[in-house]
């Protein structure tokens, strides 16, 4: 029988890289997408040596509509169907909204929202035809309340989580799943790329990317709509869901004000 194929965006680093290793270990072949070809090729060699995985390297800047269209076309290819799409590529910008260059905010929306939405849309028809597979969309704990200090980022992740759960319900009974993954602080290149100084975040709040991915794949295999990895993150998400939105918003604002002093 042919091995299932997973397409992972943002596979050159962090959580996407951990998805590539986790899925290769589970017997998937891979299509890996990011801008850094050398890192994707190194990943392809690693998973081939470790698991005999066959990997297609697809270099693309997903903020560029022409390059994004190539990835959409790969997802729509019924001859070589994608069993699992992991929409993981994303980045954050840090600072007060009024002070941030608008082009950076627009790029963030282009990647975290537009690319993810287009790729999900391109992937579903083949999956539905075959009545198998699905999509994991990487949101964040930032999805659960407004995030002053990185307001656009939180808004993009609230969109991802809402979209994914809406699609999850639309897909009920089809054999295809769409799941939102909401990690908390995860050791990757994310903070460095966002220019966030996370040295004062206590150790117990951090997870490794491989722990996040194990949790995500277990939840996806159970057909869940959402995965919040780790008991502490689940407790925080539960708290945000029970307090009035004005309270969680003000708490988030107070935490940011304190960190800015
Ligand atoms: N780390 C955390 O604490 C955390 C918490 C919650 C949610 N998340 C989410 O987890 C996801 C993965 O982030 P990470 O933590 O693994 O960050 P990361 O280590 O910075 O990795 C980001 C990945 O996205 C790719 N990427 C960035 N811009 C791209 C573009 N324009 N086109 C194609 N690929 C692009 C990067 O590859 P190239 O540079 O090679 O293109 C890289 O592979 C993101 O959606 C993030 O919002 C992270």
Tab-separated table of C-alpha atoms and ligand atoms in Angstrom:
chain	number	residue	atom	x	y	z
A	1	UNK	CA	0.000	0.000	0.000
A	2	UNK	CA	1.241	3.546	-0.798
A	3	UNK	CA	2.450	5.503	2.219
A	4	UNK	CA	0.260	8.469	3.231
A	5	UNK	CA	1.711	11.896	2.409
A	6	UNK	CA	1.707	14.903	4.759
A	7	UNK	CA	2.337	18.464	3.547
A	8	UNK	CA	3.815	20.676	6.272
A	9	UNK	CA	4.300	24.429	5.941
A	10	UNK	CA	7.099	26.047	7.945
A	11	UNK	CA	8.934	22.708	8.142
A	12	UNK	CA	12.424	24.274	8.156
A	13	UNK	CA	12.321	25.115	11.886
A	14	UNK	CA	10.521	24.772	15.202
A	15	UNK	CA	7.115	23.111	15.447
A	16	UNK	CA	6.941	22.391	11.693
A	17	UNK	CA	10.283	20.610	11.830
A	18	UNK	CA	9.028	18.553	14.788
A	19	UNK	CA	5.868	17.688	12.796
A	20	UNK	CA	8.089	16.450	9.956
A	21	UNK	CA	10.021	14.146	12.311
A	22	UNK	CA	6.867	12.997	14.150
A	23	UNK	CA	4.986	12.180	10.947
A	24	UNK	CA	8.002	10.484	9.329
A	25	UNK	CA	8.225	8.292	12.451
A	26	UNK	CA	4.536	7.418	11.967
A	27	UNK	CA	5.163	6.201	8.385
A	28	UNK	CA	4.207	9.286	6.339
A	29	UNK	CA	6.074	10.524	3.301
A	30	UNK	CA	6.429	14.311	3.281
A	31	UNK	CA	6.075	17.482	1.255
A	32	UNK	CA	7.956	20.180	3.163
A	33	UNK	CA	7.373	23.869	2.514
A	34	UNK	CA	9.283	26.986	3.666
A	35	UNK	CA	11.572	29.658	2.169
A	36	UNK	CA	14.914	28.132	3.206
A	37	UNK	CA	15.719	25.387	0.671
A	38	UNK	CA	18.972	24.302	2.351
A	39	UNK	CA	17.248	23.641	5.672
A	40	UNK	CA	14.424	21.723	3.949
A	41	UNK	CA	16.941	19.571	2.054
A	42	UNK	CA	18.826	18.832	5.278
A	43	UNK	CA	15.529	17.783	6.872
A	44	UNK	CA	14.746	15.522	3.897
A	45	UNK	CA	18.113	13.757	4.345
A	46	UNK	CA	17.560	13.340	8.100
A	47	UNK	CA	14.124	11.721	7.797
A	48	UNK	CA	15.229	9.506	4.917
A	49	UNK	CA	18.165	8.217	6.977
A	50	UNK	CA	16.075	7.762	10.136
A	51	UNK	CA	12.798	6.408	8.725
A	52	UNK	CA	13.210	5.752	4.973
A	53	UNK	CA	10.897	8.716	4.316
A	54	UNK	CA	10.570	10.075	0.796
A	55	UNK	CA	10.373	13.901	0.843
A	56	UNK	CA	9.459	16.507	-1.773
A	57	UNK	CA	11.084	19.869	-1.044
A	58	UNK	CA	8.810	22.730	-2.079
A	59	UNK	CA	10.489	26.093	-1.529
A	60	UNK	CA	7.884	28.847	-1.305
A	61	UNK	CA	7.295	32.196	0.317
A	62	UNK	CA	3.644	31.774	1.266
A	63	UNK	CA	3.166	35.567	1.396
A	64	UNK	CA	3.741	35.639	-2.359
A	65	UNK	CA	0.526	34.790	-4.190
A	66	UNK	CA	2.297	33.107	-7.148
A	67	UNK	CA	4.422	30.882	-4.888
A	68	UNK	CA	1.383	30.146	-2.717
A	69	UNK	CA	-0.505	29.032	-5.852
A	70	UNK	CA	2.170	26.364	-6.508
A	71	UNK	CA	1.528	24.877	-3.060
A	72	UNK	CA	-2.242	25.060	-3.617
A	73	UNK	CA	-1.769	23.162	-6.888
A	74	UNK	CA	0.269	20.469	-5.105
A	75	UNK	CA	-2.553	20.033	-2.587
A	76	UNK	CA	-5.110	19.751	-5.397
A	77	UNK	CA	-3.110	17.037	-7.235
A	78	UNK	CA	-5.417	14.003	-7.086
A	79	UNK	CA	-2.749	11.685	-8.556
A	80	UNK	CA	-0.518	12.128	-5.494
A	81	UNK	CA	-3.056	12.912	-2.781
A	82	UNK	CA	-2.125	14.635	0.462
A	83	UNK	CA	-3.531	12.793	3.493
A	84	UNK	CA	-2.627	15.435	6.067
A	85	UNK	CA	-2.034	19.180	5.682
A	86	UNK	CA	-0.273	20.902	8.584
A	87	UNK	CA	-0.684	24.664	8.222
A	88	UNK	CA	2.075	25.639	10.604
A	89	UNK	CA	4.063	28.517	9.016
A	90	UNK	CA	3.432	31.715	10.928
A	91	UNK	CA	5.108	34.620	12.669
A	92	UNK	CA	4.334	37.343	15.168
A	93	UNK	CA	5.075	41.038	15.448
A	94	UNK	CA	5.627	42.684	18.813
A	95	UNK	CA	4.762	46.221	19.868
A	96	UNK	CA	1.850	48.636	20.012
A	97	UNK	CA	-0.242	48.384	16.856
A	98	UNK	CA	0.006	52.127	16.091
A	99	UNK	CA	3.841	51.946	16.173
A	100	UNK	CA	4.311	48.867	13.980
A	101	UNK	CA	4.939	49.253	10.218
A	102	UNK	CA	1.672	48.403	8.485
A	103	UNK	CA	3.421	46.347	5.794
A	104	UNK	CA	4.665	43.912	8.452
A	105	UNK	CA	1.161	43.576	9.890
A	106	UNK	CA	-0.225	42.918	6.398
A	107	UNK	CA	2.469	40.231	5.805
A	108	UNK	CA	1.495	38.612	9.092
A	109	UNK	CA	-2.137	38.464	7.996
A	110	UNK	CA	-1.067	37.211	4.541
A	111	UNK	CA	0.812	34.268	6.082
A	112	UNK	CA	-1.107	33.443	9.270
A	113	UNK	CA	-4.582	33.965	7.757
A	114	UNK	CA	-4.715	34.196	3.950
A	115	UNK	CA	-2.203	31.456	3.082
A	116	UNK	CA	-3.618	29.118	5.731
A	117	UNK	CA	-7.174	29.671	4.471
A	118	UNK	CA	-6.262	29.150	0.811
A	119	UNK	CA	-4.241	25.994	1.547
A	120	UNK	CA	-7.050	24.509	3.663
A	121	UNK	CA	-9.501	25.220	0.827
A	122	UNK	CA	-7.185	23.622	-1.745
A	123	UNK	CA	-6.652	20.485	0.359
A	124	UNK	CA	-10.216	19.553	1.295
A	125	UNK	CA	-11.737	18.404	-2.065
A	126	UNK	CA	-9.295	15.462	-2.504
A	127	UNK	CA	-9.690	14.481	1.141
A	128	UNK	CA	-13.482	14.564	0.879
A	129	UNK	CA	-13.413	12.575	-2.361
A	130	UNK	CA	-11.311	9.916	-0.617
A	131	UNK	CA	-13.218	10.290	2.714
A	132	UNK	CA	-9.954	10.322	4.666
A	133	UNK	CA	-7.328	12.639	6.108
A	134	UNK	CA	-7.509	16.184	7.303
A	135	UNK	CA	-5.937	19.472	8.276
A	136	UNK	CA	-4.137	20.635	11.411
A	137	UNK	CA	-4.102	24.425	11.615
A	138	UNK	CA	-1.614	25.874	14.086
A	139	UNK	CA	-3.260	28.640	16.122
A	140	UNK	CA	-1.971	29.566	19.596
A	141	UNK	CA	-2.982	30.214	23.202
A	142	UNK	CA	-3.154	33.793	21.878
A	143	UNK	CA	-6.440	32.742	20.227
A	144	UNK	CA	-8.326	32.759	23.532
A	145	UNK	CA	-8.290	36.495	24.339
A	146	UNK	CA	-7.151	39.754	22.765
A	147	UNK	CA	-3.370	40.122	23.023
A	148	UNK	CA	-2.364	43.752	23.657
A	149	UNK	CA	1.315	44.124	22.745
A	150	UNK	CA	0.876	41.838	19.753
A	151	UNK	CA	-2.712	42.595	18.823
A	152	UNK	CA	-2.511	41.553	15.166
A	153	UNK	CA	-0.908	38.226	16.070
A	154	UNK	CA	-3.671	37.369	18.563
A	155	UNK	CA	-6.320	38.385	16.026
A	156	UNK	CA	-4.809	36.121	13.340
A	157	UNK	CA	-4.746	33.184	15.752
A	158	UNK	CA	-8.357	33.791	16.902
A	159	UNK	CA	-9.279	33.637	13.199
A	160	UNK	CA	-7.376	30.362	12.713
A	161	UNK	CA	-8.998	28.723	15.719
A	162	UNK	CA	-12.514	29.875	14.820
A	163	UNK	CA	-12.166	28.932	11.137
A	164	UNK	CA	-10.800	25.487	11.982
A	165	UNK	CA	-13.547	24.680	14.490
A	166	UNK	CA	-16.236	25.905	12.080
A	167	UNK	CA	-14.852	23.655	9.344
A	168	UNK	CA	-14.567	20.776	11.858
A	169	UNK	CA	-18.356	20.887	12.342
A	170	UNK	CA	-19.023	21.177	8.600
A	171	UNK	CA	-16.914	18.032	8.076
A	172	UNK	CA	-18.663	15.930	10.747
A	173	UNK	CA	-19.484	12.477	9.326
A	174	UNK	CA	-17.299	12.878	6.223
A	175	UNK	CA	-14.238	10.942	7.482
A	176	UNK	CA	-12.161	14.140	7.190
A	177	UNK	CA	-11.092	16.248	10.190
A	178	UNK	CA	-9.959	19.837	10.670
A	179	UNK	CA	-8.290	20.601	14.018
A	180	UNK	CA	-7.027	23.763	15.633
A	181	UNK	CA	-3.742	23.389	17.572
A	182	UNK	CA	-3.195	25.986	20.302
A	183	UNK	CA	0.333	25.758	21.733
A	184	UNK	CA	1.606	27.950	24.549
A	185	UNK	CA	5.263	28.971	24.971
A	186	UNK	CA	7.243	26.539	22.808
A	187	UNK	CA	11.041	26.501	22.413
A	188	UNK	CA	11.565	27.419	18.730
A	189	UNK	CA	12.911	30.367	16.728
A	190	UNK	CA	9.547	32.152	17.039
A	191	UNK	CA	10.433	34.506	19.922
A	192	UNK	CA	13.794	35.450	18.386
A	193	UNK	CA	12.180	36.180	14.990
A	194	UNK	CA	9.488	38.293	16.700
A	195	UNK	CA	12.121	40.201	18.682
A	196	UNK	CA	10.571	39.020	21.962
A	197	UNK	CA	12.755	38.883	25.058
A	198	UNK	CA	11.329	35.789	26.745
A	199	UNK	CA	14.096	35.425	29.350
A	200	UNK	CA	11.655	36.253	32.185
A	201	UNK	CA	9.147	33.547	31.162
A	202	UNK	CA	9.515	30.851	33.849
A	203	UNK	CA	10.847	27.474	32.753
A	204	UNK	CA	7.707	25.559	33.778
A	205	UNK	CA	5.646	27.463	31.158
A	206	UNK	CA	7.758	26.196	28.241
A	207	UNK	CA	7.212	23.081	26.145
A	208	UNK	CA	9.440	21.414	23.557
A	209	UNK	CA	8.185	21.366	19.970
A	210	UNK	CA	8.220	17.550	19.959
A	211	UNK	CA	5.928	17.445	23.036
A	212	UNK	CA	3.497	19.830	21.304
A	213	UNK	CA	3.523	17.686	18.153
A	214	UNK	CA	2.984	14.387	20.024
A	215	UNK	CA	-0.004	15.917	21.773
A	216	UNK	CA	-1.354	17.318	18.473
A	217	UNK	CA	-1.062	14.042	16.573
A	218	UNK	CA	-2.722	12.064	19.393
A	219	UNK	CA	-5.638	14.551	19.448
A	220	UNK	CA	-5.921	14.522	15.653
A	221	UNK	CA	-5.995	10.709	15.590
A	222	UNK	CA	-8.923	10.883	18.061
A	223	UNK	CA	-10.802	13.250	15.721
A	224	UNK	CA	-10.679	16.248	18.082
A	225	UNK	CA	-11.666	19.779	17.016
A	226	UNK	CA	-8.980	21.415	19.120
A	227	UNK	CA	-5.770	20.524	20.897
A	228	UNK	CA	-4.327	22.615	23.721
A	229	UNK	CA	-1.066	20.851	24.652
A	230	UNK	CA	-0.203	20.513	28.353
A	231	UNK	CA	-2.313	20.733	31.548
A	232	UNK	CA	-1.180	24.282	32.379
A	233	UNK	CA	-2.200	25.622	28.958
A	234	UNK	CA	-5.527	23.762	29.221
A	235	UNK	CA	-6.183	25.354	32.631
A	236	UNK	CA	-5.359	28.828	31.246
A	237	UNK	CA	-7.603	28.296	28.210
A	238	UNK	CA	-10.386	27.084	30.532
A	239	UNK	CA	-9.982	30.212	32.690
A	240	UNK	CA	-10.181	32.513	29.619
A	241	UNK	CA	-13.367	30.728	28.533
A	242	UNK	CA	-15.125	31.193	31.876
A	243	UNK	CA	-14.300	34.814	32.804
A	244	UNK	CA	-16.076	37.714	31.037
A	245	UNK	CA	-14.127	38.843	27.956
A	246	UNK	CA	-13.570	42.309	29.474
A	247	UNK	CA	-11.786	40.717	32.443
A	248	UNK	CA	-9.407	38.516	30.423
A	249	UNK	CA	-8.680	41.471	28.110
A	250	UNK	CA	-7.794	43.742	31.052
A	251	UNK	CA	-5.645	41.048	32.673
A	252	UNK	CA	-3.740	40.625	29.362
A	253	UNK	CA	-3.327	44.417	29.121
A	254	UNK	CA	-2.047	44.669	32.722
A	255	UNK	CA	0.515	41.891	32.152
A	256	UNK	CA	1.827	43.676	29.041
A	257	UNK	CA	2.009	47.082	30.835
A	258	UNK	CA	4.028	45.465	33.650
A	259	UNK	CA	6.454	43.845	31.199
A	260	UNK	CA	6.931	47.195	29.407
A	261	UNK	CA	8.091	49.010	32.577
B	1	LIG	N1	6.845	29.027	19.517
B	1	LIG	C1	5.793	29.400	20.200
B	1	LIG	O1	5.886	29.784	21.393
B	1	LIG	C2	4.422	29.336	19.549
B	1	LIG	C3	3.293	29.387	20.406
B	1	LIG	C4	2.040	29.314	19.830
B	1	LIG	C5	1.895	29.176	18.464
B	1	LIG	N2	2.998	29.154	17.659
B	1	LIG	C6	2.788	29.028	16.211
B	1	LIG	O2	3.474	27.885	15.747
B	1	LIG	C7	3.746	28.031	14.361
B	1	LIG	C8	5.187	27.646	14.091
B	1	LIG	O3	6.024	28.567	14.736
B	1	LIG	P1	7.398	28.159	15.437
B	1	LIG	O4	7.259	28.456	16.869
B	1	LIG	O5	7.821	26.819	15.016
B	1	LIG	O6	8.320	29.302	14.805
B	1	LIG	P2	9.696	29.251	13.980
B	1	LIG	O7	10.672	28.350	14.662
B	1	LIG	O8	10.054	30.682	13.777
B	1	LIG	O9	9.283	28.587	12.580
B	1	LIG	C9	8.467	29.283	11.669
B	1	LIG	C10	8.444	28.526	10.362
B	1	LIG	O10	7.613	29.245	9.428
B	1	LIG	C11	8.333	29.416	8.208
B	1	LIG	N3	7.936	30.646	7.547
B	1	LIG	C12	7.995	31.915	8.044
B	1	LIG	N4	7.583	32.790	7.120
B	1	LIG	C13	7.265	32.075	6.011
B	1	LIG	C14	6.800	32.425	4.711
B	1	LIG	N5	6.579	33.695	4.367
B	1	LIG	N6	6.581	31.434	3.803
B	1	LIG	C15	6.835	30.136	4.145
B	1	LIG	N7	7.256	29.750	5.355
B	1	LIG	C16	7.493	30.707	6.271
B	1	LIG	C17	9.807	29.435	8.631
B	1	LIG	O11	10.656	29.002	7.582
B	1	LIG	P3	11.532	29.907	6.585
B	1	LIG	O12	12.107	31.036	7.368
B	1	LIG	O13	12.539	28.930	6.042
B	1	LIG	O14	10.562	30.353	5.534
B	1	LIG	C18	9.808	28.390	9.736
B	1	LIG	O15	9.953	27.103	9.181
B	1	LIG	C19	3.411	29.472	14.003
B	1	LIG	O16	2.171	29.512	13.328
B	1	LIG	C20	3.318	30.160	15.364
B	1	LIG	O17	2.444	31.255	15.326
B	1	LIG	C21	4.267	29.221	18.177
